[in-house]
mmCIF file of C-alpha atoms in Angstrom:
data_model
loop_
_atom_site.group_PDB
_atom_site.id
_atom_site.type_symbol
_atom_site.label_atom_id
_atom_site.label_comp_id
_atom_site.label_asym_id
_atom_site.label_seq_id
_atom_site.Cartn_x
_atom_site.Cartn_y
_atom_site.Cartn_z
ATOM 1 C CA UNK A 128 2.263 15.053 0.149
ATOM 2 C CA UNK A 129 0.642 11.649 0.189
ATOM 3 C CA UNK A 130 -0.963 10.817 -3.183
ATOM 4 C CA UNK A 131 -4.567 10.552 -2.075
ATOM 5 C CA UNK A 132 -4.390 12.852 0.979
ATOM 6 C CA UNK A 133 -7.907 14.148 2.014
ATOM 7 C CA UNK A 134 -9.057 13.926 5.426
ATOM 8 C CA UNK A 135 -11.941 15.954 6.870
ATOM 9 C CA UNK A 136 -11.099 18.448 9.735
ATOM 10 C CA UNK A 137 -13.656 16.689 11.906
ATOM 11 C CA UNK A 138 -11.476 13.503 11.942
ATOM 12 C CA UNK A 139 -8.115 15.498 12.419
ATOM 13 C CA UNK A 140 -9.735 17.218 15.394
ATOM 14 C CA UNK A 141 -9.604 13.696 17.065
ATOM 15 C CA UNK A 142 -5.716 13.541 16.872
ATOM 16 C CA UNK A 143 -4.195 12.107 20.004
ATOM 17 C CA UNK A 144 -1.540 14.115 21.846
ATOM 18 C CA UNK A 145 0.712 11.098 20.965
ATOM 19 C CA UNK A 146 0.400 11.630 17.148
ATOM 20 C CA UNK A 147 1.183 14.655 14.762
ATOM 21 C CA UNK A 148 -1.245 15.722 12.059
ATOM 22 C CA UNK A 149 0.781 14.011 9.456
ATOM 23 C CA UNK A 150 0.866 10.678 11.317
ATOM 24 C CA UNK A 151 -2.924 11.007 11.850
ATOM 25 C CA UNK A 152 -3.489 11.613 8.076
ATOM 26 C CA UNK A 153 -1.179 8.912 7.326
ATOM 27 C CA UNK A 154 -2.977 6.407 9.249
ATOM 28 C CA UNK A 155 -6.378 7.282 8.117
ATOM 29 C CA UNK A 156 -5.157 7.275 4.455
ATOM 30 C CA UNK A 157 -3.643 3.984 4.615
ATOM 31 C CA UNK A 158 -6.679 2.421 6.468
ATOM 32 C CA UNK A 159 -8.956 3.553 3.555
ATOM 33 C CA UNK A 160 -6.218 2.571 0.843
ATOM 34 C CA UNK A 161 -5.902 -1.099 2.193
ATOM 35 C CA UNK A 162 -9.776 -1.215 1.974
ATOM 36 C CA UNK A 163 -9.532 0.068 -1.542
ATOM 37 C CA UNK A 164 -7.197 -2.725 -2.501
ATOM 38 C CA UNK A 165 -9.417 -5.216 -0.824
ATOM 39 C CA UNK A 166 -12.594 -4.079 -2.386
ATOM 40 C CA UNK A 167 -11.028 -3.585 -5.908
ATOM 41 C CA UNK A 168 -9.771 -7.169 -5.697
ATOM 42 C CA UNK A 169 -13.077 -8.547 -4.484
ATOM 43 C CA UNK A 170 -15.109 -6.801 -7.305
ATOM 44 C CA UNK A 171 -12.626 -8.077 -9.832
ATOM 45 C CA UNK A 172 -12.460 -11.492 -8.434
ATOM 46 C CA UNK A 173 -16.267 -11.784 -8.717
ATOM 47 C CA UNK A 174 -15.842 -10.878 -12.375
ATOM 48 C CA UNK A 175 -12.952 -12.873 -13.545
ATOM 49 C CA UNK A 176 -12.777 -15.692 -10.806
ATOM 50 C CA UNK A 177 -9.240 -15.530 -10.993
ATOM 51 C CA UNK A 178 -6.731 -17.062 -8.325
ATOM 52 C CA UNK A 179 -4.532 -14.003 -8.121
ATOM 53 C CA UNK A 180 -7.485 -11.700 -7.044
ATOM 54 C CA UNK A 181 -8.971 -14.111 -4.538
ATOM 55 C CA UNK A 182 -5.633 -14.801 -2.891
ATOM 56 C CA UNK A 183 -4.493 -11.350 -2.770
ATOM 57 C CA UNK A 184 -7.945 -9.953 -1.614
ATOM 58 C CA UNK A 185 -7.636 -12.455 1.397
ATOM 59 C CA UNK A 186 -4.104 -10.863 2.189
ATOM 60 C CA UNK A 187 -5.590 -7.228 1.771
ATOM 61 C CA UNK A 188 -8.261 -8.115 4.318
ATOM 62 C CA UNK A 189 -5.599 -8.953 7.011
ATOM 63 C CA UNK A 190 -3.775 -5.626 6.126
ATOM 64 C CA UNK A 191 -6.957 -3.721 6.383
ATOM 65 C CA UNK A 192 -7.483 -5.313 9.888
ATOM 66 C CA UNK A 193 -3.926 -4.209 10.917
ATOM 67 C CA UNK A 194 -4.625 -0.737 10.069
ATOM 68 C CA UNK A 195 -8.115 -0.797 11.723
ATOM 69 C CA UNK A 196 -6.386 -1.942 14.811
ATOM 70 C CA UNK A 197 -3.746 0.830 14.537
ATOM 71 C CA UNK A 198 -6.177 3.428 14.027
ATOM 72 C CA UNK A 199 -8.010 2.146 17.179
ATOM 73 C CA UNK A 200 -4.832 1.861 19.189
ATOM 74 C CA UNK A 201 -4.409 5.634 18.819
ATOM 75 C CA UNK A 202 -8.200 6.269 19.534
ATOM 76 C CA UNK A 203 -8.559 7.832 15.843
ATOM 77 C CA UNK A 204 -12.144 8.300 14.640
ATOM 78 C CA UNK A 205 -12.934 5.514 12.178
ATOM 79 C CA UNK A 206 -14.844 6.707 8.833
ATOM 80 C CA UNK A 207 -18.340 5.155 8.908
ATOM 81 C CA UNK A 208 -17.703 3.492 5.649
ATOM 82 C CA UNK A 209 -14.767 1.590 7.276
ATOM 83 C CA UNK A 210 -16.607 1.125 10.732
ATOM 84 C CA UNK A 211 -19.716 -0.496 8.813
ATOM 85 C CA UNK A 212 -17.409 -2.177 6.467
ATOM 86 C CA UNK A 213 -19.407 -0.842 3.370
ATOM 87 C CA UNK A 214 -17.759 -2.490 0.278
ATOM 88 C CA UNK A 215 -16.775 0.164 -2.289
ATOM 89 C CA UNK A 216 -17.497 3.037 -0.117
ATOM 90 C CA UNK A 217 -14.941 5.587 1.014
ATOM 91 C CA UNK A 218 -14.693 9.045 2.931
ATOM 92 C CA UNK A 219 -11.754 10.024 0.944
ATOM 93 C CA UNK A 220 -13.297 11.332 -2.343
ATOM 94 C CA UNK A 221 -10.299 10.691 -4.410
ATOM 95 C CA UNK A 222 -10.208 6.991 -3.143
ATOM 96 C CA UNK A 223 -13.744 6.945 -3.955
ATOM 97 C CA UNK A 224 -13.095 7.941 -7.529
ATOM 98 C CA UNK A 225 -10.371 5.592 -7.918
ATOM 99 C CA UNK A 226 -12.352 2.647 -6.672
ATOM 100 C CA UNK A 227 -15.240 3.433 -9.187
ATOM 101 C CA UNK A 228 -12.813 3.939 -11.996
ATOM 102 C CA UNK A 229 -10.695 0.849 -11.377
ATOM 103 C CA UNK A 230 -13.462 -1.518 -11.176
ATOM 104 C CA UNK A 231 -15.121 -0.216 -14.364
ATOM 105 C CA UNK A 232 -11.821 -0.429 -16.342
ATOM 106 C CA UNK A 233 -10.943 -3.828 -14.762
ATOM 107 C CA UNK A 234 -14.240 -5.557 -15.663
ATOM 108 C CA UNK A 235 -13.590 -4.784 -19.387
ATOM 109 C CA UNK A 236 -10.822 -7.521 -19.623
ATOM 110 C CA UNK A 237 -8.764 -9.868 -17.570
ATOM 111 C CA UNK A 238 -5.495 -7.808 -18.676
ATOM 112 C CA UNK A 239 -7.252 -4.572 -17.495
ATOM 113 C CA UNK A 240 -7.823 -6.122 -14.301
ATOM 114 C CA UNK A 241 -4.298 -7.399 -13.780
ATOM 115 C CA UNK A 242 -3.111 -3.894 -14.807
ATOM 116 C CA UNK A 243 -5.372 -2.364 -12.383
ATOM 117 C CA UNK A 244 -4.029 -4.772 -9.715
ATOM 118 C CA UNK A 245 -0.433 -3.494 -10.379
ATOM 119 C CA UNK A 246 -1.586 0.045 -10.263
ATOM 120 C CA UNK A 247 -2.966 -0.317 -6.686
ATOM 121 C CA UNK A 248 0.239 -1.987 -5.345
ATOM 122 C CA UNK A 249 2.214 0.722 -6.846
ATOM 123 C CA UNK A 250 0.014 3.348 -5.085
ATOM 124 C CA UNK A 251 0.374 1.451 -1.926
ATOM 125 C CA UNK A 252 4.215 1.202 -2.197
ATOM 126 C CA UNK A 253 4.384 4.924 -3.019
ATOM 127 C CA UNK A 254 1.898 6.068 -0.336
ATOM 128 C CA UNK A 255 3.599 3.851 2.420
ATOM 129 C CA UNK A 256 7.110 4.877 1.671
ATOM 130 C CA UNK A 257 5.879 8.587 2.250
ATOM 131 C CA UNK A 258 4.064 7.835 5.313
ATOM 132 C CA UNK A 259 6.923 6.014 6.768
ATOM 133 C CA UNK A 260 9.067 9.217 6.231
ATOM 134 C CA UNK A 261 6.635 11.286 8.097
ATOM 135 C CA UNK A 262 6.802 9.408 11.428
ATOM 136 C CA UNK A 263 9.437 8.449 14.233
ATOM 137 C CA UNK A 264 6.699 6.098 15.947
ATOM 138 C CA UNK A 265 8.166 2.647 15.995
ATOM 139 C CA UNK A 266 4.488 1.047 16.457
ATOM 140 C CA UNK A 267 3.417 2.851 13.097
ATOM 141 C CA UNK A 268 6.701 2.203 11.183
ATOM 142 C CA UNK A 269 6.375 -1.670 11.840
ATOM 143 C CA UNK A 270 2.995 -1.937 10.535
ATOM 144 C CA UNK A 271 3.852 0.210 7.599
ATOM 145 C CA UNK A 272 7.038 -1.808 6.832
ATOM 146 C CA UNK A 273 5.045 -5.002 6.784
ATOM 147 C CA UNK A 274 2.403 -3.689 4.523
ATOM 148 C CA UNK A 275 5.079 -2.284 2.143
ATOM 149 C CA UNK A 276 6.844 -5.513 1.795
ATOM 150 C CA UNK A 277 3.510 -7.346 1.184
ATOM 151 C CA UNK A 278 2.710 -4.767 -1.269
ATOM 152 C CA UNK A 279 5.907 -5.453 -3.190
ATOM 153 C CA UNK A 280 5.189 -9.155 -3.053
ATOM 154 C CA UNK A 281 1.648 -8.559 -4.566
ATOM 155 C CA UNK A 282 2.999 -6.280 -7.369
ATOM 156 C CA UNK A 283 5.314 -9.218 -8.379
ATOM 157 C CA UNK A 284 2.304 -11.498 -8.578
ATOM 158 C CA UNK A 285 0.345 -9.338 -10.891
ATOM 159 C CA UNK A 286 3.390 -8.713 -13.205
ATOM 160 C CA UNK A 287 3.830 -12.462 -13.168
ATOM 161 C CA UNK A 288 0.295 -13.020 -14.268
ATOM 162 C CA UNK A 289 0.508 -10.262 -16.674
ATOM 163 C CA UNK A 290 3.549 -11.965 -18.258
ATOM 164 C CA UNK A 291 1.547 -15.080 -18.686
ATOM 165 C CA UNK A 292 -1.052 -12.945 -20.607
ATOM 166 C CA UNK A 293 2.110 -11.896 -22.920
ATOM 167 C CA UNK A 294 1.661 -8.539 -21.517
ATOM 168 C CA UNK A 295 4.832 -6.089 -20.651
ATOM 169 C CA UNK A 296 3.956 -3.805 -17.874
ATOM 170 C CA UNK A 297 5.335 -0.401 -17.511
ATOM 171 C CA UNK A 298 4.890 1.398 -14.112
ATOM 172 C CA UNK A 299 2.333 4.073 -13.901
ATOM 173 C CA UNK A 300 3.445 5.605 -10.637
ATOM 174 C CA UNK A 301 6.879 4.275 -9.263
ATOM 175 C CA UNK A 302 9.955 5.223 -11.165
ATOM 176 C CA UNK A 303 11.220 2.598 -13.562
ATOM 177 C CA UNK A 304 14.343 2.232 -11.432
ATOM 178 C CA UNK A 305 12.539 1.570 -8.267
ATOM 179 C CA UNK A 306 9.911 -0.758 -10.006
ATOM 180 C CA UNK A 307 12.640 -2.822 -11.761
ATOM 181 C CA UNK A 308 14.313 -3.330 -8.305
ATOM 182 C CA UNK A 309 11.008 -4.667 -6.821
ATOM 183 C CA UNK A 310 10.382 -6.864 -9.481
ATOM 184 C CA UNK A 311 13.874 -8.192 -9.750
ATOM 185 C CA UNK A 312 14.181 -9.079 -5.873
ATOM 186 C CA UNK A 313 13.956 -12.638 -5.073
ATOM 187 C CA UNK A 314 13.416 -12.240 -1.311
ATOM 188 C CA UNK A 315 13.276 -9.427 1.250
ATOM 189 C CA UNK A 316 15.612 -9.142 4.101
ATOM 190 C CA UNK A 317 14.344 -9.309 7.494
ATOM 191 C CA UNK A 318 14.410 -6.198 9.777
ATOM 192 C CA UNK A 319 17.514 -4.189 8.483
ATOM 193 C CA UNK A 320 19.034 -1.741 11.033
ATOM 194 C CA UNK A 321 19.624 1.237 8.747
ATOM 195 C CA UNK A 322 20.315 4.747 9.653
ATOM 196 C CA UNK A 323 17.018 6.531 9.225
ATOM 197 C CA UNK A 324 14.053 4.440 8.487
ATOM 198 C CA UNK A 325 15.002 2.137 5.692
ATOM 199 C CA UNK A 326 11.868 0.317 4.806
ATOM 200 C CA UNK A 327 11.898 -1.546 1.526
ATOM 201 C CA UNK A 328 13.438 -2.345 -1.766
ATOM 202 C CA UNK A 329 16.033 -0.220 -3.369
ATOM 203 C CA UNK A 330 14.691 3.291 -3.971
ATOM 204 C CA UNK A 331 17.239 5.800 -5.448
ATOM 205 C CA UNK A 332 18.831 6.708 -1.979
ATOM 206 C CA UNK A 333 21.871 5.268 -0.458
ATOM 207 C CA UNK A 334 22.250 1.696 1.245
ATOM 208 C CA UNK A 335 22.171 3.268 4.771
ATOM 209 C CA UNK A 336 18.574 3.821 4.344
ATOM 210 C CA UNK A 337 18.895 7.577 4.691
ATOM 211 C CA UNK A 338 15.702 9.605 4.402
ATOM 212 C CA UNK A 339 13.681 6.388 5.114
ATOM 213 C CA UNK A 340 13.738 5.371 1.695
ATOM 214 C CA UNK A 341 15.467 1.939 1.310
ATOM 215 C CA UNK A 342 18.598 0.202 0.368
ATOM 216 C CA UNK A 343 20.512 -1.649 -2.139
ATOM 217 C CA UNK A 344 21.085 -5.379 -2.197
ATOM 218 C CA UNK A 345 22.460 -5.720 1.444
ATOM 219 C CA UNK A 346 21.182 -5.052 4.716
ATOM 220 C CA UNK A 347 21.416 -1.361 5.951
ATOM 221 C CA UNK A 348 24.157 -0.749 8.431
ATOM 222 C CA UNK A 349 24.151 1.286 11.512
ATOM 223 C CA UNK A 350 21.612 3.264 12.882
ATOM 224 C CA UNK A 351 18.380 2.252 14.878
ATOM 225 C CA UNK A 352 15.325 2.496 12.672
ATOM 226 C CA UNK A 353 15.937 0.250 9.800
ATOM 227 C CA UNK A 354 12.577 -1.349 8.747
ATOM 228 C CA UNK A 355 13.584 -3.900 6.039
ATOM 229 C CA UNK A 356 15.978 -3.902 3.071
ATOM 230 C CA UNK A 357 15.942 -5.939 0.014
ATOM 231 C CA UNK A 358 18.017 -8.798 -0.731
ATOM 232 C CA UNK A 359 18.580 -9.889 -4.251
#
């Protein structure tokens, strides 16, 4: 189940004939989750005036726009807080709680803020991985893979900044093995053609991308739906 899954029935009723219920839930969740990332980083940038937050909040705006476009492409009902671009407001109750708590904690210290940034990216990576596994739609997979690769890059940026502060970060959501694989990755492959839906850095599945999880150090082989593998 997606980590923060909570979508009102009124929205699910708008599911198009081309999407399953899981696909609809996934799009609406990731739409608000990208908004969460942007809004949290904007609030923390205002507090700390740190380059990492200003830079990544700009990237999250682009990701938010991509998810907005994807939702509109499938004629999904956009939550009012999204449609009106209300900063810090979410239909998803758990995301609303997460936003409020993350901003409060992040404003205590720069270290806390950087930890919150890493937490947000871990959450994105986990939920995008699960969302990818729940769809066969190539258009959706393409967007999710792009966002997941970006979240891995952002996670590395936050960890780099934490190290500058003398902080050793321990993952809060991802497994240590998966986290280490992401942090140790120097660059991502482009468009691996894995069996299943290989979509990112080395999870604990095999190199062929089975179960849509990921790969080891090489491009996935065989199959039709590889999204992206990590090269080391």
